[in-house]
PDB file of C-alpha atoms in Angstrom:
ATOM      1  CA  UNK A   1     -15.286  27.030 -31.404  1.00 81.00           C
ATOM      2  CA  UNK A   2     -17.497  27.094 -28.314  1.00 87.00           C
ATOM      3  CA  UNK A   3     -18.263  23.384 -28.342  1.00 87.00           C
ATOM      4  CA  UNK A   4     -14.260  22.897 -28.646  1.00 91.00           C
ATOM      5  CA  UNK A   5     -13.879  24.456 -25.553  1.00 92.00           C
ATOM      6  CA  UNK A   6     -17.138  22.538 -23.779  1.00 89.00           C
ATOM      7  CA  UNK A   7     -15.463  19.335 -25.059  1.00 92.00           C
ATOM      8  CA  UNK A   8     -12.001  20.325 -23.435  1.00 89.00           C
ATOM      9  CA  UNK A   9     -13.210  21.390 -20.407  1.00 88.00           C
ATOM     10  CA  UNK A  10     -15.604  18.128 -20.164  1.00 85.00           C
ATOM     11  CA  UNK A  11     -12.795  16.376 -20.814  1.00 85.00           C
ATOM     12  CA  UNK A  12     -10.540  17.662 -17.833  1.00 82.00           C
ATOM     13  CA  UNK A  13     -13.605  17.474 -15.361  1.00 76.00           C
ATOM     14  CA  UNK A  14     -13.619  13.752 -16.447  1.00 75.00           C
ATOM     15  CA  UNK A  15      -9.595  13.238 -15.933  1.00 78.00           C
ATOM     16  CA  UNK A  16      -9.245  14.958 -12.755  1.00 73.00           C
ATOM     17  CA  UNK A  17     -10.656  12.100 -10.318  1.00 71.00           C
ATOM     18  CA  UNK A  18      -7.886   9.727 -11.916  1.00 79.00           C
ATOM     19  CA  UNK A  19      -5.063  12.448 -11.468  1.00 84.00           C
ATOM     20  CA  UNK A  20      -4.564  11.777  -7.644  1.00 84.00           C
ATOM     21  CA  UNK A  21      -5.132   8.005  -8.217  1.00 86.00           C
ATOM     22  CA  UNK A  22      -2.675   7.973 -10.974  1.00 89.00           C
ATOM     23  CA  UNK A  23      -0.187   9.947  -8.581  1.00 90.00           C
ATOM     24  CA  UNK A  24      -1.309   8.009  -5.182  1.00 91.00           C
ATOM     25  CA  UNK A  25      -0.426   4.877  -7.068  1.00 93.00           C
ATOM     26  CA  UNK A  26       3.161   5.948  -7.429  1.00 94.00           C
ATOM     27  CA  UNK A  27       3.379   7.381  -4.140  1.00 94.00           C
ATOM     28  CA  UNK A  28       2.256   3.971  -2.774  1.00 95.00           C
ATOM     29  CA  UNK A  29       4.465   1.738  -4.947  1.00 95.00           C
ATOM     30  CA  UNK A  30       7.374   4.031  -3.795  1.00 96.00           C
ATOM     31  CA  UNK A  31       6.704   3.487  -0.200  1.00 96.00           C
ATOM     32  CA  UNK A  32       6.702  -0.196  -0.532  1.00 96.00           C
ATOM     33  CA  UNK A  33       9.762  -0.562  -2.178  1.00 95.00           C
ATOM     34  CA  UNK A  34      11.629   1.918   0.300  1.00 96.00           C
ATOM     35  CA  UNK A  35      10.011   0.382   3.420  1.00 96.00           C
ATOM     36  CA  UNK A  36       8.109  -2.771   2.758  1.00 95.00           C
ATOM     37  CA  UNK A  37       9.043  -6.548   3.145  1.00 94.00           C
ATOM     38  CA  UNK A  38      11.207  -6.652  -0.028  1.00 91.00           C
ATOM     39  CA  UNK A  39      13.538  -4.103   1.474  1.00 93.00           C
ATOM     40  CA  UNK A  40      13.869  -5.315   5.180  1.00 94.00           C
ATOM     41  CA  UNK A  41      16.792  -6.837   6.116  1.00 95.00           C
ATOM     42  CA  UNK A  42      15.468 -10.386   7.017  1.00 95.00           C
ATOM     43  CA  UNK A  43      18.595 -12.099   7.058  1.00 96.00           C
ATOM     44  CA  UNK A  44      18.083 -12.713  10.859  1.00 96.00           C
ATOM     45  CA  UNK A  45      15.007 -14.417  10.452  1.00 96.00           C
ATOM     46  CA  UNK A  46      16.092 -16.827   7.840  1.00 97.00           C
ATOM     47  CA  UNK A  47      15.339 -20.371   8.272  1.00 96.00           C
ATOM     48  CA  UNK A  48      13.377 -19.525  11.573  1.00 96.00           C
ATOM     49  CA  UNK A  49       9.827 -19.632  12.772  1.00 97.00           C
ATOM     50  CA  UNK A  50       8.591 -16.489  13.320  1.00 98.00           C
ATOM     51  CA  UNK A  51       5.574 -14.747  14.617  1.00 97.00           C
ATOM     52  CA  UNK A  52       4.322 -11.454  13.175  1.00 96.00           C
ATOM     53  CA  UNK A  53       3.346  -8.375  15.106  1.00 96.00           C
ATOM     54  CA  UNK A  54       1.195  -5.218  13.502  1.00 95.00           C
ATOM     55  CA  UNK A  55       1.195  -2.047  15.074  1.00 95.00           C
ATOM     56  CA  UNK A  56      -2.178  -0.137  14.939  1.00 95.00           C
ATOM     57  CA  UNK A  57      -2.533   1.647  11.786  1.00 94.00           C
ATOM     58  CA  UNK A  58      -1.861   5.237  11.484  1.00 95.00           C
ATOM     59  CA  UNK A  59      -2.795   7.907   8.725  1.00 95.00           C
ATOM     60  CA  UNK A  60       0.277   9.240   6.709  1.00 94.00           C
ATOM     61  CA  UNK A  61       0.342  12.679   6.070  1.00 93.00           C
ATOM     62  CA  UNK A  62       2.183  14.234   2.830  1.00 91.00           C
ATOM     63  CA  UNK A  63       0.431  11.901   0.576  1.00 90.00           C
ATOM     64  CA  UNK A  64      -1.831  12.791  -2.607  1.00 86.00           C
ATOM     65  CA  UNK A  65      -4.189  10.237  -1.476  1.00 88.00           C
ATOM     66  CA  UNK A  66      -5.245   8.626   2.270  1.00 91.00           C
ATOM     67  CA  UNK A  67      -2.742   5.808   3.011  1.00 94.00           C
ATOM     68  CA  UNK A  68      -2.112   4.229   6.098  1.00 96.00           C
ATOM     69  CA  UNK A  69       1.116   2.423   7.736  1.00 96.00           C
ATOM     70  CA  UNK A  70       1.706  -0.526   9.924  1.00 94.00           C
ATOM     71  CA  UNK A  71       4.328  -1.143  11.595  1.00 96.00           C
ATOM     72  CA  UNK A  72       5.388  -5.117  11.289  1.00 97.00           C
ATOM     73  CA  UNK A  73       7.888  -6.876  13.347  1.00 97.00           C
ATOM     74  CA  UNK A  74       8.841 -10.170  12.818  1.00 97.00           C
ATOM     75  CA  UNK A  75       9.655 -12.360  15.984  1.00 97.00           C
ATOM     76  CA  UNK A  76      11.608 -15.528  16.693  1.00 97.00           C
ATOM     77  CA  UNK A  77       8.638 -17.893  17.755  1.00 95.00           C
ATOM     78  CA  UNK A  78      10.996 -19.345  20.597  1.00 94.00           C
ATOM     79  CA  UNK A  79      12.768 -16.293  21.989  1.00 96.00           C
ATOM     80  CA  UNK A  80      10.542 -13.472  21.231  1.00 95.00           C
ATOM     81  CA  UNK A  81      13.616 -11.667  19.753  1.00 97.00           C
ATOM     82  CA  UNK A  82      13.066  -9.179  17.235  1.00 97.00           C
ATOM     83  CA  UNK A  83      14.457 -10.553  13.636  1.00 97.00           C
ATOM     84  CA  UNK A  84      13.109  -7.868  11.074  1.00 96.00           C
ATOM     85  CA  UNK A  85      11.285  -5.008  10.831  1.00 96.00           C
ATOM     86  CA  UNK A  86       9.267  -3.572   7.957  1.00 97.00           C
ATOM     87  CA  UNK A  87       6.186  -1.454   6.908  1.00 97.00           C
ATOM     88  CA  UNK A  88       2.954  -2.489   5.327  1.00 96.00           C
ATOM     89  CA  UNK A  89       0.550   0.485   3.512  1.00 96.00           C
ATOM     90  CA  UNK A  90      -3.063   0.413   2.596  1.00 95.00           C
ATOM     91  CA  UNK A  91      -4.280   3.352   0.392  1.00 93.00           C
ATOM     92  CA  UNK A  92      -7.810   4.519   0.247  1.00 88.00           C
ATOM     93  CA  UNK A  93      -9.497   5.919  -2.835  1.00 82.00           C
ATOM     94  CA  UNK A  94      -7.941   9.132  -4.053  1.00 77.00           C
ATOM     95  CA  UNK A  95      -9.712  12.143  -2.533  1.00 71.00           C
ATOM     96  CA  UNK A  96     -11.765  13.040  -5.834  1.00 69.00           C
ATOM     97  CA  UNK A  97     -12.630   9.555  -6.848  1.00 68.00           C
ATOM     98  CA  UNK A  98     -14.164   9.232  -3.434  1.00 72.00           C
ATOM     99  CA  UNK A  99     -16.558  12.391  -3.807  1.00 72.00           C
ATOM    100  CA  UNK A 100     -17.648  12.017  -7.403  1.00 68.00           C
ATOM    101  CA  UNK A 101     -19.985   9.770  -9.114  1.00 69.00           C
ATOM    102  CA  UNK A 102     -17.203   8.069 -10.859  1.00 63.00           C
ATOM    103  CA  UNK A 103     -16.104   6.147  -7.620  1.00 62.00           C
ATOM    104  CA  UNK A 104     -19.856   5.316  -6.765  1.00 65.00           C
ATOM    105  CA  UNK A 105     -18.757   6.265  -2.769  1.00 64.00           C
ATOM    106  CA  UNK A 106     -16.003   3.378  -2.973  1.00 69.00           C
ATOM    107  CA  UNK A 107     -13.391   3.908  -0.235  1.00 77.00           C
ATOM    108  CA  UNK A 108     -10.817   1.697  -2.233  1.00 77.00           C
ATOM    109  CA  UNK A 109      -8.265   2.924  -5.081  1.00 83.00           C
ATOM    110  CA  UNK A 110     -10.069   2.455  -8.624  1.00 79.00           C
ATOM    111  CA  UNK A 111      -6.579   2.183 -10.390  1.00 81.00           C
ATOM    112  CA  UNK A 112      -4.581  -0.344  -7.909  1.00 87.00           C
ATOM    113  CA  UNK A 113      -5.468  -2.543  -5.027  1.00 88.00           C
ATOM    114  CA  UNK A 114      -3.545  -0.412  -2.264  1.00 89.00           C
ATOM    115  CA  UNK A 115      -4.550  -3.363  -0.054  1.00 90.00           C
ATOM    116  CA  UNK A 116      -0.659  -3.646   1.282  1.00 91.00           C
ATOM    117  CA  UNK A 117       2.398  -3.982  -0.007  1.00 93.00           C
ATOM    118  CA  UNK A 118       1.795  -7.418  -1.639  1.00 89.00           C
ATOM    119  CA  UNK A 119       0.873 -10.692  -0.358  1.00 90.00           C
ATOM    120  CA  UNK A 120       2.455 -12.427  -2.938  1.00 92.00           C
ATOM    121  CA  UNK A 121       5.753 -10.442  -2.413  1.00 93.00           C
ATOM    122  CA  UNK A 122       5.758 -11.563   1.020  1.00 94.00           C
ATOM    123  CA  UNK A 123       5.069 -15.093   0.252  1.00 95.00           C
ATOM    124  CA  UNK A 124       8.252 -15.178  -1.824  1.00 95.00           C
ATOM    125  CA  UNK A 125      10.506 -13.438   0.469  1.00 96.00           C
ATOM    126  CA  UNK A 126       9.229 -15.878   3.595  1.00 96.00           C
ATOM    127  CA  UNK A 127       9.501 -18.988   0.816  1.00 96.00           C
ATOM    128  CA  UNK A 128      12.967 -17.818  -0.536  1.00 96.00           C
ATOM    129  CA  UNK A 129      14.444 -17.407   3.315  1.00 97.00           C
ATOM    130  CA  UNK A 130      12.499 -20.533   4.466  1.00 97.00           C
ATOM    131  CA  UNK A 131      10.773 -18.225   7.134  1.00 97.00           C
ATOM    132  CA  UNK A 132       7.739 -19.710   8.590  1.00 96.00           C
ATOM    133  CA  UNK A 133       4.884 -17.840  10.030  1.00 96.00           C
ATOM    134  CA  UNK A 134       3.221 -19.487  13.161  1.00 94.00           C
ATOM    135  CA  UNK A 135       0.601 -16.835  13.376  1.00 89.00           C
TER     136      UNK A 135
END
């Protein structure tokens, strides 16, 4: 009986660092789907050359793991007119993962990239809409 309790406690303690990573992964993916490039209205940028401008990254509140956000603006390369807006997110490792030996002090998530909403997605959106980035 005691051995079962000890093993159960050990198992719970070993899984705790992954729980905030799993929840954080779902939050990160939901933010990207809702506000990232794939949800942006790029119709005004279709077939144009654009300059991409990024805001200073700010920390979001109300997330399980630390997530920073960039506001991204697509501007017409010739006129400077704003053509599209979207957000890009960057996740850091979960709180428990960063402060336990399992994470080895890494600031990056262990279960997903967390480095932006996906360069491949952005490239695909730009390709499909014939958007050329000049910077």
